[in-house]
Coordinates of C-alpha atoms in Angstrom, one line a residue:
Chain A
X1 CA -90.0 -26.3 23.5
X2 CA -88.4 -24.1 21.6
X3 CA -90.8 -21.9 18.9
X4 CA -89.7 -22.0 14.9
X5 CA -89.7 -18.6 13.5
X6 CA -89.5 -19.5 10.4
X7 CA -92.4 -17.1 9.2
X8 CA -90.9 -14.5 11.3
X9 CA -89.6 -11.6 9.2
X10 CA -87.5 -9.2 10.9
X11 CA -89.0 -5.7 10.8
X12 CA -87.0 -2.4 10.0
X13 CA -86.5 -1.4 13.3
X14 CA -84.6 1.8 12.0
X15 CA -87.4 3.1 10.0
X16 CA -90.1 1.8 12.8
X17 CA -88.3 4.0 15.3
X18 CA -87.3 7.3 13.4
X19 CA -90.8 9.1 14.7
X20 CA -89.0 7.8 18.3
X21 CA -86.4 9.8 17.1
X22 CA -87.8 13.1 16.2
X23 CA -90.1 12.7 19.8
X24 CA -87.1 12.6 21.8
X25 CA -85.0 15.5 20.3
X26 CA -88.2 17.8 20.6
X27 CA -88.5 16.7 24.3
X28 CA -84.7 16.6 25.1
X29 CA -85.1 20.7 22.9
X30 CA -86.9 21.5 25.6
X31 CA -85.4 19.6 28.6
X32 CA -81.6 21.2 27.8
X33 CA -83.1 24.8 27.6
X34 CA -85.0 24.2 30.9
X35 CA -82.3 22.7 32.8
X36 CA -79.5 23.6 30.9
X37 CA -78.0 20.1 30.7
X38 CA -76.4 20.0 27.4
X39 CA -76.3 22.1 24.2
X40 CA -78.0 22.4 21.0
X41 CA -77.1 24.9 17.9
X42 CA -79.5 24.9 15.1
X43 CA -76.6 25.0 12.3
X44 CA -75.1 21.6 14.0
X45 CA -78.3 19.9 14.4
X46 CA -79.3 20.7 10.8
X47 CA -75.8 19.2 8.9
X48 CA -76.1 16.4 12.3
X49 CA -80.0 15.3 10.8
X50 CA -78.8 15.9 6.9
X51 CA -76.1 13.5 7.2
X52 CA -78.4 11.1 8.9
X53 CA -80.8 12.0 6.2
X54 CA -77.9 11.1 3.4
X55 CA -76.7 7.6 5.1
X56 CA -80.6 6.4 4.6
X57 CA -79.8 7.0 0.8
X58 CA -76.3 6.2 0.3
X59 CA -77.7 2.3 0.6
X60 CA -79.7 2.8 -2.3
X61 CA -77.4 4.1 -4.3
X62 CA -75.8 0.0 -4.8
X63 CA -74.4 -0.1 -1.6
X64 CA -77.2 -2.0 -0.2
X65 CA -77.4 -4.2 -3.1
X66 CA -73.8 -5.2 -2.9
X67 CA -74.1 -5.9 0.9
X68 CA -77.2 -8.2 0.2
X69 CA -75.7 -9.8 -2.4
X70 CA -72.7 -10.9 -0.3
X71 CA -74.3 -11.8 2.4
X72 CA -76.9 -14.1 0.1
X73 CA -73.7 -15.7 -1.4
X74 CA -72.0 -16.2 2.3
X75 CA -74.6 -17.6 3.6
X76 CA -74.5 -20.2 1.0
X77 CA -70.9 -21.0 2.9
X78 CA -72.0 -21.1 6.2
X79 CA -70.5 -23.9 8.8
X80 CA -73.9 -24.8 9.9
X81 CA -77.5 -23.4 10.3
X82 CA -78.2 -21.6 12.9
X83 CA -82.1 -21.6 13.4
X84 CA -84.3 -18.8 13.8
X85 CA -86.0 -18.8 16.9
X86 CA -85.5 -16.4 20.2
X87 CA -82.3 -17.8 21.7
X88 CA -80.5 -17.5 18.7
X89 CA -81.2 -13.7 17.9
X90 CA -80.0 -13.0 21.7
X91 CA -77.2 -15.2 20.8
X92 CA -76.9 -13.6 17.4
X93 CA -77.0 -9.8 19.3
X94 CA -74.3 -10.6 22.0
X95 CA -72.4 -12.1 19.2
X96 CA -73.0 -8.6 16.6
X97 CA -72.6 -6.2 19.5
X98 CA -68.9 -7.9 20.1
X99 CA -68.8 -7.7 16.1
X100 CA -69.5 -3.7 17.0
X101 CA -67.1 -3.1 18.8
X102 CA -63.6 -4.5 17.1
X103 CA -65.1 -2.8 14.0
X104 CA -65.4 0.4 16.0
X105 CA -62.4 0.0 17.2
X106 CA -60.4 -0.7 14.2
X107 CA -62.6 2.6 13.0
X108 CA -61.0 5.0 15.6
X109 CA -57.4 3.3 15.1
X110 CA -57.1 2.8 11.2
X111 CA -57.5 6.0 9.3
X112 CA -59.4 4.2 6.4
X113 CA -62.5 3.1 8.6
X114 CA -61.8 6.8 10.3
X115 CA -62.7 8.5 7.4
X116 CA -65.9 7.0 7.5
X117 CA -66.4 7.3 11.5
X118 CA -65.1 10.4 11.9
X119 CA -68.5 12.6 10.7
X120 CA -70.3 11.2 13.3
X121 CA -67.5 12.6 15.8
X122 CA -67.2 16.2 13.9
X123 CA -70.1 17.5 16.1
X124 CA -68.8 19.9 19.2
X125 CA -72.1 19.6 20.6
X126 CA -73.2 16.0 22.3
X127 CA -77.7 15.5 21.7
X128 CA -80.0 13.0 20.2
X129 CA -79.3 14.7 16.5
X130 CA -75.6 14.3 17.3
X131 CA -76.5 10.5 17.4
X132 CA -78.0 10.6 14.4
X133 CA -74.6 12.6 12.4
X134 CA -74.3 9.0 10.3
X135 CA -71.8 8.4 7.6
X136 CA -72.2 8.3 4.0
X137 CA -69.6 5.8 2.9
X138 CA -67.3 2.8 4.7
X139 CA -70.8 0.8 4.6
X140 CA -69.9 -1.9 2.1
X141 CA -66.4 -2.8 3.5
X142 CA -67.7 -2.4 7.3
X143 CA -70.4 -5.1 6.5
X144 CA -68.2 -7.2 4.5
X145 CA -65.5 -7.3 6.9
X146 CA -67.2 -7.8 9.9
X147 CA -70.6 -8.9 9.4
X148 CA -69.7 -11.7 7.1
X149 CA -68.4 -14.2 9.9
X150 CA -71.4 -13.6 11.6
X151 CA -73.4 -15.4 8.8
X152 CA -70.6 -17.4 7.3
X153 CA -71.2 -18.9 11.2
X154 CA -74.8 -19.7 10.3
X155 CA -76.6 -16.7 11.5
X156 CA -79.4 -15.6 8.7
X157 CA -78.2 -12.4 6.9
X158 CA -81.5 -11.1 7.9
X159 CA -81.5 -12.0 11.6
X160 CA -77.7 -10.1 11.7
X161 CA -78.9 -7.1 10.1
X162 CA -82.1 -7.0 12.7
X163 CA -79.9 -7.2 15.3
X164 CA -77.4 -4.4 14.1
X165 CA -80.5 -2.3 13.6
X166 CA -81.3 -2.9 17.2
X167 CA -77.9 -2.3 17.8
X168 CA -78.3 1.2 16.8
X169 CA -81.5 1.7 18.2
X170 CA -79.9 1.4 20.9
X171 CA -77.6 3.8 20.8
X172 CA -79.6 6.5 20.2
X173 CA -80.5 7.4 23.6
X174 CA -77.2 7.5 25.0
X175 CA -76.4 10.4 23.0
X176 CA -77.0 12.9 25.9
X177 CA -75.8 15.2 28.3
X178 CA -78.9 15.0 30.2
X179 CA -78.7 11.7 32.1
X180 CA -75.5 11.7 34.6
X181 CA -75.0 7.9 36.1
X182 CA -76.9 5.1 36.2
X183 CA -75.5 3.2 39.1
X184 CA -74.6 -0.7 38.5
X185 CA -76.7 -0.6 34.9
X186 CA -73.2 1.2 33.9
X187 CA -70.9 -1.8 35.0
X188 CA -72.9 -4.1 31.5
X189 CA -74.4 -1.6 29.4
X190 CA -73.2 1.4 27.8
X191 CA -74.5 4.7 29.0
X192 CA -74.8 8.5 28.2
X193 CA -71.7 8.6 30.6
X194 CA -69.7 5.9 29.1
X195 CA -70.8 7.3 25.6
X196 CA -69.5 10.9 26.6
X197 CA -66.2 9.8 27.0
X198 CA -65.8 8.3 24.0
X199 CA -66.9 11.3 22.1
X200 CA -64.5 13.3 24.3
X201 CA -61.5 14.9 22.6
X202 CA -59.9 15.5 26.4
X203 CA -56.5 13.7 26.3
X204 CA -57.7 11.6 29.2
X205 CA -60.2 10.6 26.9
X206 CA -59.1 9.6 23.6
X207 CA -59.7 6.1 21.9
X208 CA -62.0 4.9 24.8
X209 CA -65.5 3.3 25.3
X210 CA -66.1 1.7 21.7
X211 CA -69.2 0.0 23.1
X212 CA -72.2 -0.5 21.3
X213 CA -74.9 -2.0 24.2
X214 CA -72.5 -3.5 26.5
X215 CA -69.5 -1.9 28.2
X216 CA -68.5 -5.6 29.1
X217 CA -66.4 -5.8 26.1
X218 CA -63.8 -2.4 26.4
X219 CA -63.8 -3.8 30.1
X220 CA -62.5 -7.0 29.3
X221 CA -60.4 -5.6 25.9
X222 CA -59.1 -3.1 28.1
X223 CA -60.3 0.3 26.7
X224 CA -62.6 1.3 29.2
X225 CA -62.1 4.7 30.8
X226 CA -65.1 6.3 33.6
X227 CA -66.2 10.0 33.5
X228 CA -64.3 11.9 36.0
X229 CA -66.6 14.5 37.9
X230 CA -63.9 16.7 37.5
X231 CA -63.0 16.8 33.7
X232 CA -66.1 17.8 31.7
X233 CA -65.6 16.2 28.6
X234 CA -65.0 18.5 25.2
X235 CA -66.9 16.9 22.4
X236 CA -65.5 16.8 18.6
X237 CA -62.4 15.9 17.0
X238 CA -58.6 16.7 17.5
X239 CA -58.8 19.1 14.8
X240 CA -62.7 20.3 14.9
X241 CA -64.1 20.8 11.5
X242 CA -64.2 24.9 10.3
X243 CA -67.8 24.3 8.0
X244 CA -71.2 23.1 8.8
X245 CA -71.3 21.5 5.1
X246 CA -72.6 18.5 4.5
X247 CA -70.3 17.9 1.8
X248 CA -67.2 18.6 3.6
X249 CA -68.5 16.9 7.0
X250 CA -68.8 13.5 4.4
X251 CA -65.9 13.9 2.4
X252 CA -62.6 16.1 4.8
X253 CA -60.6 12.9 5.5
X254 CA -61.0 11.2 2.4
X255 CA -59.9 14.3 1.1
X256 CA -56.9 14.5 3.1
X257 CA -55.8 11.3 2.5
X258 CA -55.8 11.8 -1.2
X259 CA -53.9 14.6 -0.6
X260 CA -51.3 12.7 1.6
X261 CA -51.2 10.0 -0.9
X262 CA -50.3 12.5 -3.5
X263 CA -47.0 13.3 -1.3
X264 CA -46.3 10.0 -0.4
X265 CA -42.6 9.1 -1.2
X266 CA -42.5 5.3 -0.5
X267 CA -44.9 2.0 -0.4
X268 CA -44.9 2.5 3.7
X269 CA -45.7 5.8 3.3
X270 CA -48.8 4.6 1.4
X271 CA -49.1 2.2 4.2
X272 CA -49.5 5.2 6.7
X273 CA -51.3 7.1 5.2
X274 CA -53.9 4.7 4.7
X275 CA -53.4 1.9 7.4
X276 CA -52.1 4.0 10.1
X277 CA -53.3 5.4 13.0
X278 CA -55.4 9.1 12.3
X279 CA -52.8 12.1 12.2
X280 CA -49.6 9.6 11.4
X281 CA -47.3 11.3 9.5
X282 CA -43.8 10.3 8.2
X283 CA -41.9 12.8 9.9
X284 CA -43.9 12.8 13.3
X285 CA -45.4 16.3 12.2
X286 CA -49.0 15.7 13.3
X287 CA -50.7 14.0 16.3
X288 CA -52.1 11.0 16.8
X289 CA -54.3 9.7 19.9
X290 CA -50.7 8.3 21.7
X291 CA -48.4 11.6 21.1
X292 CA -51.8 13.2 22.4
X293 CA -52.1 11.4 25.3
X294 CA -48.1 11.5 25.6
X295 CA -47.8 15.7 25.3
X296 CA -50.9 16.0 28.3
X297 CA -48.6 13.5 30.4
X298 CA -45.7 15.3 29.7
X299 CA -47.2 18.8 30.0
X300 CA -48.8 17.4 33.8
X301 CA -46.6 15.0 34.9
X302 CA -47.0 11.9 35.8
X303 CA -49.4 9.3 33.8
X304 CA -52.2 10.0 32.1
X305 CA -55.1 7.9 32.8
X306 CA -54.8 4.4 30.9
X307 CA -57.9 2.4 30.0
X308 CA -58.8 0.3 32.9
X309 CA -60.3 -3.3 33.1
X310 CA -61.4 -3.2 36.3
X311 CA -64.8 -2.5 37.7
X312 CA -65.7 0.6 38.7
X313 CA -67.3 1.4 42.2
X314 CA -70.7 1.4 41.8
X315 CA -71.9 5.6 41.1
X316 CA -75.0 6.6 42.7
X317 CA -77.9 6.7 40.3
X318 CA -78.8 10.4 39.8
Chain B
X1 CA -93.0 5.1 5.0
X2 CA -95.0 5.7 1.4
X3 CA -92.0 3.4 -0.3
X4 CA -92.4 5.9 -2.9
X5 CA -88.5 7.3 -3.0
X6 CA -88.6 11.4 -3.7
X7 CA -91.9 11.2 -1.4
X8 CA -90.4 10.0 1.4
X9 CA -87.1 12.0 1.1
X10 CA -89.1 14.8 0.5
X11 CA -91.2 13.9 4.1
X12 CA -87.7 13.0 5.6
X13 CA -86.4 16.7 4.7
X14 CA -89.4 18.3 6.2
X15 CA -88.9 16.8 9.3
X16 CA -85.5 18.0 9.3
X17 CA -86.9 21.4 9.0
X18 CA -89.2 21.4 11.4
X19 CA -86.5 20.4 13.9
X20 CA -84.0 22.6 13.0
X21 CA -86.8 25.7 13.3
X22 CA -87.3 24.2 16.8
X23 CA -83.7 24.2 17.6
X24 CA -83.4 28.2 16.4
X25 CA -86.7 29.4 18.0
X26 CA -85.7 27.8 21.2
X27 CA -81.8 28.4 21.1
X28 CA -82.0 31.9 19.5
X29 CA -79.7 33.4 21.2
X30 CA -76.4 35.1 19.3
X31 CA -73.6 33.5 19.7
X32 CA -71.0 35.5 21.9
X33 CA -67.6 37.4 20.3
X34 CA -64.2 36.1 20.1
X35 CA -62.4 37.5 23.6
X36 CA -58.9 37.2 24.2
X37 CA -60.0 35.0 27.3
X38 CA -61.8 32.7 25.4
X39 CA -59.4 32.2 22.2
X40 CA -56.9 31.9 25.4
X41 CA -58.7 29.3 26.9
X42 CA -59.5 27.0 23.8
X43 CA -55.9 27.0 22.5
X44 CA -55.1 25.9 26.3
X45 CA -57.3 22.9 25.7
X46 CA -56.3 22.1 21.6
X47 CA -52.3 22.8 21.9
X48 CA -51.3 23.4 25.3
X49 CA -47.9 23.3 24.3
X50 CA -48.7 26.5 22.2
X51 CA -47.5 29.8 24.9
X52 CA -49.3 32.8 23.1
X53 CA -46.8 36.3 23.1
X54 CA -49.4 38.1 20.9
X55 CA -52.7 38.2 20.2
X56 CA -54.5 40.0 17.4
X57 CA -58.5 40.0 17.9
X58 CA -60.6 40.6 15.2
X59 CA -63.3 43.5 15.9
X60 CA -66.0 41.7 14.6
X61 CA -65.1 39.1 17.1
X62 CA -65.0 36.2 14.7
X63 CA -61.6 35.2 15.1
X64 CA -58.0 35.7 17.3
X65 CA -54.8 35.0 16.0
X66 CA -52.0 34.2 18.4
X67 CA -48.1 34.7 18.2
X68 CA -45.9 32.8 19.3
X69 CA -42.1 34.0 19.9
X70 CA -41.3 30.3 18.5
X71 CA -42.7 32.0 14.6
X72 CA -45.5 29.9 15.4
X73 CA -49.1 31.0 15.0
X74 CA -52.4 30.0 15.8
X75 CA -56.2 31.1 14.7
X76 CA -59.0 30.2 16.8
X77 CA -62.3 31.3 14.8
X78 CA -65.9 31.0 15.7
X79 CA -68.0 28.3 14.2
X80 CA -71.2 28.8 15.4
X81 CA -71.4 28.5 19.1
X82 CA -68.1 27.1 19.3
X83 CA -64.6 27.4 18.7
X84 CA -62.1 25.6 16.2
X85 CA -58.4 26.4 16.0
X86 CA -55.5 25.7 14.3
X87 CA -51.8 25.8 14.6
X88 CA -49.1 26.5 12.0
X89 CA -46.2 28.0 11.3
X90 CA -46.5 32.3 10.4
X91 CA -44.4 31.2 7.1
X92 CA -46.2 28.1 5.8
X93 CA -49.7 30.2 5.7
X94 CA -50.2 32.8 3.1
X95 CA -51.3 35.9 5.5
X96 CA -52.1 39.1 3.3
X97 CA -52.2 42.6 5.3
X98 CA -54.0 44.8 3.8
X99 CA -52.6 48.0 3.7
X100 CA -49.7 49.3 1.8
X101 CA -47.2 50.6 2.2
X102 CA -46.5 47.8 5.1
X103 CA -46.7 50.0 8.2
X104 CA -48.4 48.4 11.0
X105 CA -50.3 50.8 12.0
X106 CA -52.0 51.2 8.3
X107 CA -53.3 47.4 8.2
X108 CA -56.6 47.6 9.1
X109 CA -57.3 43.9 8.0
X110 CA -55.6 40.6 7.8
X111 CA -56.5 37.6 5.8
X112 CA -55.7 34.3 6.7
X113 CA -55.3 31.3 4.3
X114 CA -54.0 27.9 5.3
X115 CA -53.1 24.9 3.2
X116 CA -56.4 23.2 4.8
X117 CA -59.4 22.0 3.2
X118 CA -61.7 21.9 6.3
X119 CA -61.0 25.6 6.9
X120 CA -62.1 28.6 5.1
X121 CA -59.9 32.1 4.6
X122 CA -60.1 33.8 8.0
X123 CA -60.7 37.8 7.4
X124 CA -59.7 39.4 11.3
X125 CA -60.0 43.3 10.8
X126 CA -57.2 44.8 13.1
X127 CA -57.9 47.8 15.6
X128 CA -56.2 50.8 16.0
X129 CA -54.8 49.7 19.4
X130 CA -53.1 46.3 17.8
X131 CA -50.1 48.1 15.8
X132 CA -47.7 46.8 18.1
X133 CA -49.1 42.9 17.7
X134 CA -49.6 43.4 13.6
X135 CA -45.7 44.7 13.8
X136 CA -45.1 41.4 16.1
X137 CA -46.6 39.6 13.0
X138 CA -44.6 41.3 10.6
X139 CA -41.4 40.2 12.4
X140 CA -42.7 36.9 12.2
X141 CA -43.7 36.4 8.7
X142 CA -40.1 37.4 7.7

């Protein structure tokens, strides 16, 4: 017999597990300078747990009133009801964690959601602060866009942001250098090894592993790409940021693409600028991911490694 | 935590700091100077299409500049720990030597300033044993 929750209100996991949080950096602190599995630099941790600090606040500054308000109206649309008991937030966190990963995706391919995703890449260093480098802005149009279907399918607005939270929760611990493999755990879930790849700015690398909780998803979409034992991966962006300020860490690509705009000769260029993939330019000037990926297989012949779909042999657990 | 807003920011910050004093007591060591080897190696990864002729190193060891025989440059400077660099052409930058008149072996420093926003003026103070790369420079910025 299945068990109403109707009484059930969903906790603020986030805030719940942020003394989590500061528990594991001080032990992994002490478990990279032991082992030396990893790196930490107090400069980068400080702008990585000030920008963490600034995306708790950028909410209240309407954001989170403009997100609640649209999910209220929403759910006023929705196709049915989807109750509130245990199935259906399993259902409702399979469902978000897909959600996660197309907007994640869009957010590495589309240089408007990139200027919001790319401050939590701008670290060269890959710890538990790095998982907390968090962005100030794209918050509104990455829950309108994709969060809405989820409750305009008759999910509660409250059950979909409970399981996002848990979503994230998540994600926090993969955000390390100090666990290697995980044997057949790594053929569902994501992992500090998938999750290093996908920080990685190696060629090899680029624009893989989107995953939130389950890998299942760039496996099946196509963008999956394993750790190779013999290509450390480089953490950071193309074109690593020259400041530790908060400010600039928030604000560079929005920056840059009000600067691009201002050159902009023609509606497509507009388009480019804004739509296209980071580092398009109209006269092929700068890099994006593919001319990337397309210089290192020119530079090494042969192919570079493309995103596989296929299941990996299992790794031995470490 | 106390719902009150500037209390729990001001906990929040706290925090922060007590963290980043961790990180610093426990990772205290300086970070190591810009080498030739090691502005060689992290322009191999960033632009490996980039073939260095040149390169100027700054004495302080913040930063390397590399020539190119192609009049393109590129500056690899120290951010912390790590590494950054960035490639352009020795025209599109505004590089000032200091030191007129403009004989190479009078400019004792070089400043660096790029049409990008993420990246500050780089300052590399030139040794007495680089006149022959600052001259190289020279050339290029013709």
């Amino acid at each position: 017999m299945e068990t109403p929750l109707e009484n059930f209100v969903f906790p603020n996991i986030v805030a719940y597990a942020v003394p989590a949080f500061i528990l594991l950096v001080i032990i992994e602190l002490i478990a990279v300078r032991l082992t030396g599995r990893g790196r930490y630099e107090a400069k980068d941790s400080a702008a990585s747990l000030f920008m963490g600090f600034g995306s708790e606040l950028a909410p209240l500054l309407g954001a989170g009133a403009v997100i609640i308000a649209a999910f209220t109206a929403a759910y006023e649309f929705r196709l049915t009801t989807i109750p509130n008991v245990w199935w259906a937030v399993v259902l409702c966190f399979v469902l978000d964690d897909l959600r996660y990963y197309w907007w994640h995706r869009i957010s590495h391919e589309r240089r408007w959601f990139w200027a919001s995703h790319v401050i939590h890449h701008s670290s060269q260093h890959y710890n538990l602060t790095t998982a907390l480098r968090q962005t100030w802005t794209g918050q509104v149009i990455g829950a309108l866009l994709f969060k809405t279907p989820l409750i305009l399918l008759g999910f509660h607005p409250l059950m979909v942001i409970f399981v996002g939270g848990a979503n994230l929760i998540y994600q926090f611990w993969i955000h390390t250098e100090l666990i290697k493999r995980m044997g057949p755990f790594e053929w569902i879930f994501n992992t500090p090894s998938h999750h290093r790849v996908h920080h990685a700015t190696n060629p090899r690398y680029l624009d893989a592993n989107y995953a939130g909780t389950l890998i299942i998803w760039d496996r099946m979409f196509g963008s999956f790409i394993p750790e190779a034992d013999e290509e450390k991966p480089r953490y950071g962006i193309v074109k690593n940021l020259g400041t530790f300020n908060p400010l600039m860490i928030a604000f560079h690509e929005w920056i840059g693409i009000v600067r691009d705009l201002r050159t902009a000769k023609s509606l497509r260029e507009v388009g480019g600028y804004l739509l296209g993939p980071p580092g398009w330019s109209p006269d092929g000037s700068r890099l994006t991911s593919a001319m990337i990926k397309e210089r290192w297989t020119r530079l090494h012949g042969g192919s570079a490694p493309e995103p596989t779909t296929e299941n990996p042999t299992a790794q031995p657990a470490e | 935590m106390t719902g009150n807003l500037l209390i729990d920011s001001a906990i929040s910050l706290a925090g922060i700091a007590v963290l980043v004093v961790l990180t610093r007591l426990i990772f205290s060591a300086p970070p190591a100077p810009v080498s030739e080897a090691g502005a060689r190696e992290r322009l191999a990864f960033d632009e490996p299409d980039f073939e260095p002729q040149f390169w100027i190193i700054d004495m302080g060891g913040r930063a390397a500049l590399a020539l190119a025989t192609t009049g393109e440059a590129a500056i690899i400077r120290r951010l912390g720990r790590d590494l950054i660099t960035r490639r352009f052409r020795a025209t599109k930058a505004t590089i000032v030597l200091d030191g007129s008149p403009a004989a190479a072996a009078d400019i004792d420093h070089l400043v660096i300033k790029l049409p990008d926003h993420t990246v500050k003026d780089i300052k590399i103070a030139v040794g007495s044993d680089m006149t022959e790369q600052v001259a190289a420079l020279q050339r290029a910025l013709v």
